[in-house]
């Protein structure tokens, strides 16, 4: 009989390597929001370059959030970056998304990680990503300003009312 | 014994009324893309007003598209419009989505409808919507410029390569 590796094991962050597999199938997860050129630094914009940020959560984590106003352990939230462009087909104004992702990052909740959450950035080859070092800017900013449990629920229009109703948004 | 109405009947567009129920749960469907202030008329923009368009397809229809490069009968695609804003929380540049939807429209494939597809626009009360008249602009534009079967797959970055590979994109 063939031995199957339990899904939980495949998804677990190894304590030694702190590596995470690429979140295959995240485009079929729950879409939380999309922003364009968002930045907490007004000077950061690159003229002529536009980036959409698409955010997805695992369906099971999303459903738990709807019930409790916060995320269960092992939650993965994906940030996908795609180029924005104006002219193409019949479009003449505004901006639409085009091409392959320019980046994919995962924010994963794991009680075994320092601070309870880790960030992982994936390259084009989709190979497993090492956890980002604790002094990376993402940790500080998410801890300081994330509305719910280090996540930016203040920018997720379907989850913010849930967090407010459950009293979990700060 | 309680009699249950089959789901297919609940979703069917009635031939007489041509009304469609509100697509409850569409935020858990598959996200196809999000654009900002898109328009085929460069003069249409409203200064100081920004609108994100989120597009979702039913999971079963999406999976069929991945296999065939086109949509099965009864496919529903939702267009949700939300306000875009710049300043809020720590954000200082670009644009994020906020508040309740400003509009929800459904594009439904149905072999029983003239042209094979119908458009339905829902109000805030989420009551069933009557089909939009055939002379509405949406029909002409989607028929003339939609890349696949009257849908704007040219703006859906995960579906366009599928349609190209299957030879269904024009």
XYZ file of C-alpha atoms in Angstrom:
340
model
C 0.000 0.000 0.000
C 1.242 3.439 -0.897
C 1.964 5.667 2.081
C 0.513 9.150 1.789
C 2.100 12.085 3.575
C -0.608 13.875 5.628
C -1.441 17.349 4.262
C -0.703 18.910 7.662
C 2.874 17.687 7.426
C 3.346 18.964 3.892
C 2.190 22.421 4.966
C 4.095 22.568 8.230
C 6.980 24.969 8.516
C 9.982 22.886 9.445
C 11.399 24.128 12.746
C 14.971 23.684 11.501
C 14.807 24.958 7.952
C 11.835 27.345 8.388
C 10.985 26.789 4.773
C 7.527 26.887 3.234
C 6.356 25.257 -0.033
C 4.874 27.532 -2.728
C 1.142 28.061 -2.053
C -0.064 26.274 -5.212
C -3.697 27.029 -5.975
C -3.879 30.302 -4.046
C -5.772 31.901 -6.949
C -8.675 29.630 -5.941
C -8.561 30.878 -2.341
C -10.776 33.700 -1.021
C -9.980 37.137 -2.432
C -9.705 39.648 0.430
C -8.913 42.786 -1.539
C -6.829 44.410 -4.260
C -4.975 47.712 -3.993
C -2.944 49.747 -6.470
C 0.453 51.311 -5.718
C -0.280 51.357 -1.982
C 2.536 52.732 0.155
C 3.077 54.231 3.587
C 5.776 56.332 2.006
C 4.414 58.920 -0.450
C 7.894 59.245 -2.002
C 8.236 55.571 -2.949
C 6.223 55.625 -6.174
C 8.073 54.751 -9.376
C 6.864 56.992 -12.204
C 5.438 54.944 -15.063
C 5.387 51.728 -13.001
C 2.140 50.530 -11.463
C 1.591 47.503 -9.272
C -1.634 45.846 -8.167
C -1.573 43.883 -4.891
C -4.046 40.979 -4.767
C -4.625 39.411 -1.337
C -5.992 35.879 -0.822
C -6.699 33.819 2.317
C -7.175 30.082 2.615
C -10.904 29.236 2.572
C -10.800 27.428 5.946
C -8.970 30.343 7.624
C -11.399 32.841 6.052
C -14.428 30.914 7.366
C -12.880 30.781 10.836
C -12.323 34.555 10.657
C -16.004 35.091 9.801
C -16.919 33.169 12.982
C -14.326 34.547 15.397
C -12.935 37.796 13.959
C -9.400 36.422 14.002
C -7.145 33.875 12.290
C -6.605 30.241 13.299
C -3.116 28.759 13.644
C -1.523 27.772 10.296
C -3.435 30.499 8.398
C -1.732 31.470 5.147
C -2.431 34.828 3.520
C -0.965 35.424 0.052
C 0.048 38.769 -1.415
C 0.370 38.601 -5.206
C 1.837 41.521 -7.138
C 0.874 42.110 -10.797
C 1.744 44.875 -13.200
C -0.876 47.519 -13.927
C -1.271 49.044 -17.349
C -3.694 51.458 -19.033
C -3.757 50.909 -22.766
C -4.712 47.524 -24.182
C -7.713 46.135 -26.055
C -10.524 48.699 -25.719
C -9.256 50.194 -22.455
C -8.273 53.874 -22.550
C -8.329 55.026 -18.922
C -7.618 53.714 -15.440
C -5.599 50.572 -14.964
C -5.919 46.804 -15.382
C -3.793 43.804 -14.431
C -1.653 42.030 -16.954
C 0.996 39.335 -17.322
C 2.470 36.910 -14.842
C 2.825 37.694 -11.109
C 5.838 39.876 -10.326
C 5.993 38.466 -6.817
C 4.217 36.142 -4.406
C 4.574 36.419 -0.639
C 3.017 34.404 2.156
C 2.231 35.616 5.666
C 1.776 32.490 7.778
C 0.499 32.173 11.316
C 2.359 29.519 13.285
C 2.524 29.352 17.054
C 5.984 27.799 16.711
C 7.437 30.911 15.065
C 8.896 33.921 16.871
C 6.055 36.475 17.136
C 3.546 33.872 15.930
C 3.733 34.822 12.247
C 6.344 34.445 9.514
C 6.854 36.030 6.082
C 8.038 34.083 3.033
C 8.870 35.513 -0.402
C 8.747 33.222 -3.445
C 10.785 33.505 -6.604
C 9.696 32.747 -10.155
C 10.822 29.114 -9.858
C 8.193 28.571 -7.103
C 10.690 26.644 -4.997
C 10.140 26.543 -1.207
C 10.993 29.854 0.459
C 13.054 30.402 3.591
C 11.463 32.511 6.295
C 12.404 36.185 6.148
C 14.676 37.384 8.967
C 12.957 38.944 11.988
C 14.529 42.337 11.284
C 12.771 42.598 7.885
C 10.526 45.658 7.682
C 7.351 43.597 7.130
C 7.415 42.255 10.708
C 7.713 45.665 12.397
C 5.047 47.292 10.255
C 2.520 44.432 10.460
C 2.971 44.223 14.257
C 2.679 47.957 14.756
C -0.185 48.752 12.382
C -2.064 45.544 11.469
C -5.651 45.946 12.713
C -6.103 42.270 13.621
C -3.354 39.925 14.801
C -0.597 41.537 12.628
C -2.807 41.520 9.475
C -4.035 44.619 7.642
C -7.741 43.924 8.050
C -8.338 47.692 7.918
C -7.818 47.315 4.137
C -10.057 44.214 3.707
C -13.575 45.579 3.200
C -15.444 42.292 3.810
C -13.480 41.407 6.981
C -13.274 44.797 8.707
C -16.999 44.845 9.678
C -16.608 41.290 11.050
C -13.599 42.273 13.185
C -15.444 45.350 14.444
C -18.533 43.299 15.331
C -16.394 40.711 17.164
C -14.315 43.383 18.896
C -11.033 42.083 17.474
C -10.032 45.173 15.441
C -7.868 47.714 17.145
C -41.353 15.599 4.798
C -40.190 19.047 3.836
C -39.947 19.635 0.113
C -36.676 21.225 -0.987
C -36.500 23.298 -4.148
C -33.615 22.020 -6.302
C -30.718 24.506 -6.534
C -30.907 24.480 -10.343
C -34.455 25.814 -10.136
C -33.523 28.558 -7.692
C -30.769 29.732 -10.012
C -32.719 29.436 -13.236
C -33.670 32.603 -15.038
C -37.419 32.472 -15.373
C -38.382 32.698 -19.032
C -41.336 34.963 -18.243
C -39.901 37.334 -15.666
C -36.222 37.034 -16.702
C -35.302 37.772 -13.125
C -32.229 36.528 -11.295
C -31.725 36.193 -7.513
C -28.838 38.107 -5.917
C -25.631 36.029 -6.179
C -25.192 35.499 -2.425
C -21.713 34.284 -1.517
C -19.977 35.597 -4.663
C -17.104 36.900 -2.517
C -16.214 33.228 -1.969
C -16.137 32.559 -5.730
C -12.944 32.654 -7.811
C -11.399 36.113 -8.204
C -10.616 36.737 -11.885
C -9.175 40.227 -11.648
C -9.517 43.742 -10.280
C -9.166 46.963 -12.242
C -9.264 50.620 -11.256
C -11.227 53.313 -13.120
C -11.159 51.276 -16.345
C -12.969 52.873 -19.261
C -13.037 52.698 -23.030
C -13.793 56.411 -22.971
C -10.852 58.519 -21.732
C -13.245 61.412 -21.043
C -15.480 59.458 -18.637
C -13.358 59.787 -15.493
C -14.871 61.648 -12.551
C -12.210 63.780 -10.857
C -11.773 62.814 -7.203
C -13.879 59.644 -7.597
C -12.172 56.289 -7.950
C -13.782 52.919 -8.469
C -12.306 49.444 -8.235
C -13.961 46.663 -10.266
C -13.642 43.185 -8.725
C -14.592 40.260 -10.976
C -15.576 36.808 -9.666
C -16.641 33.588 -11.418
C -18.443 30.601 -9.964
C -15.906 27.911 -8.983
C -17.532 25.220 -11.176
C -17.593 27.531 -14.227
C -13.965 28.565 -13.587
C -12.822 24.929 -13.438
C -14.670 24.180 -16.672
C -12.938 27.174 -18.270
C -9.523 25.836 -17.193
C -10.361 22.581 -19.013
C -12.035 23.935 -22.149
C -11.098 27.620 -22.514
C -14.732 28.664 -22.489
C -17.743 28.952 -20.191
C -20.405 26.304 -19.554
C -24.126 27.113 -19.730
C -25.482 28.835 -16.574
C -22.088 30.454 -15.811
C -22.436 33.542 -13.628
C -19.698 36.190 -13.571
C -20.020 38.965 -10.985
C -18.712 42.510 -11.324
C -18.499 44.266 -7.948
C -17.720 47.974 -7.743
C -16.076 49.457 -4.635
C -14.823 52.921 -3.855
C -11.085 53.568 -3.980
C -9.382 55.928 -1.565
C -5.810 56.936 -0.797
C -5.494 58.198 2.748
C -6.448 55.949 5.646
C -4.542 54.089 8.368
C -0.852 54.107 7.353
C -1.525 54.411 3.612
C -0.187 57.563 1.928
C -0.043 56.707 -1.776
C -1.888 54.676 -4.395
C -5.393 53.440 -3.721
C -7.209 50.825 -1.621
C -10.799 49.557 -1.456
C -13.156 50.678 1.241
C -16.764 50.480 2.373
C -19.725 48.563 1.021
C -20.114 47.658 -2.684
C -21.430 50.533 -4.793
C -22.873 48.099 -7.291
C -23.123 44.413 -8.140
C -23.808 43.136 -11.657
C -24.134 39.607 -12.997
C -23.320 38.445 -16.509
C -25.067 35.087 -16.927
C -24.741 32.576 -19.714
C -28.055 30.950 -20.557
C -28.838 29.238 -23.852
C -32.460 30.307 -23.390
C -31.616 34.023 -23.532
C -31.321 36.117 -26.672
C -27.611 36.145 -27.599
C -26.908 33.441 -25.002
C -25.962 35.836 -22.213
C -27.888 38.283 -20.007
C -26.881 41.197 -17.763
C -28.497 41.872 -14.395
C -27.821 44.846 -12.113
C -28.590 44.558 -8.398
C -29.567 47.320 -6.008
C -28.593 47.743 -2.377
C -31.629 45.748 -1.211
C -30.251 42.660 -3.013
C -33.687 41.817 -4.384
C -33.856 39.749 -7.623
C -32.917 41.784 -10.677
C -34.728 41.962 -14.007
C -32.654 41.306 -17.095
C -31.275 44.458 -18.726
C -32.830 45.315 -22.092
C -31.021 44.080 -25.202
C -30.235 47.630 -26.309
C -28.153 48.298 -23.162
C -24.561 49.231 -23.989
C -23.110 46.248 -22.116
C -24.471 43.758 -24.700
C -23.004 45.539 -27.724
C -19.605 46.084 -26.154
C -19.228 42.573 -24.698
C -20.282 40.995 -28.025
C -17.997 43.185 -30.087
C -14.880 43.158 -27.894
C -15.060 40.281 -25.381
C -12.130 37.956 -26.130
C -14.001 34.747 -25.243
C -17.739 34.177 -25.656
C -18.704 37.834 -24.860
C -16.461 37.954 -21.748
C -13.422 40.214 -21.314
C -10.888 37.425 -20.804
C -8.218 39.739 -22.266
C -8.309 41.457 -18.836
C -8.211 38.224 -16.754
C -4.516 37.377 -16.373
C -4.989 33.790 -15.171
C -7.540 32.884 -17.881
C -6.024 34.574 -20.930
C -3.139 32.049 -21.257
C -5.697 29.214 -20.956
C -7.875 30.665 -23.728
C -4.816 31.178 -25.926
C -3.644 27.597 -25.335
C -7.120 26.220 -26.132
C -7.514 28.492 -29.157
C -10.711 30.102 -27.810
C -9.430 33.697 -27.552
C -9.985 35.921 -30.539
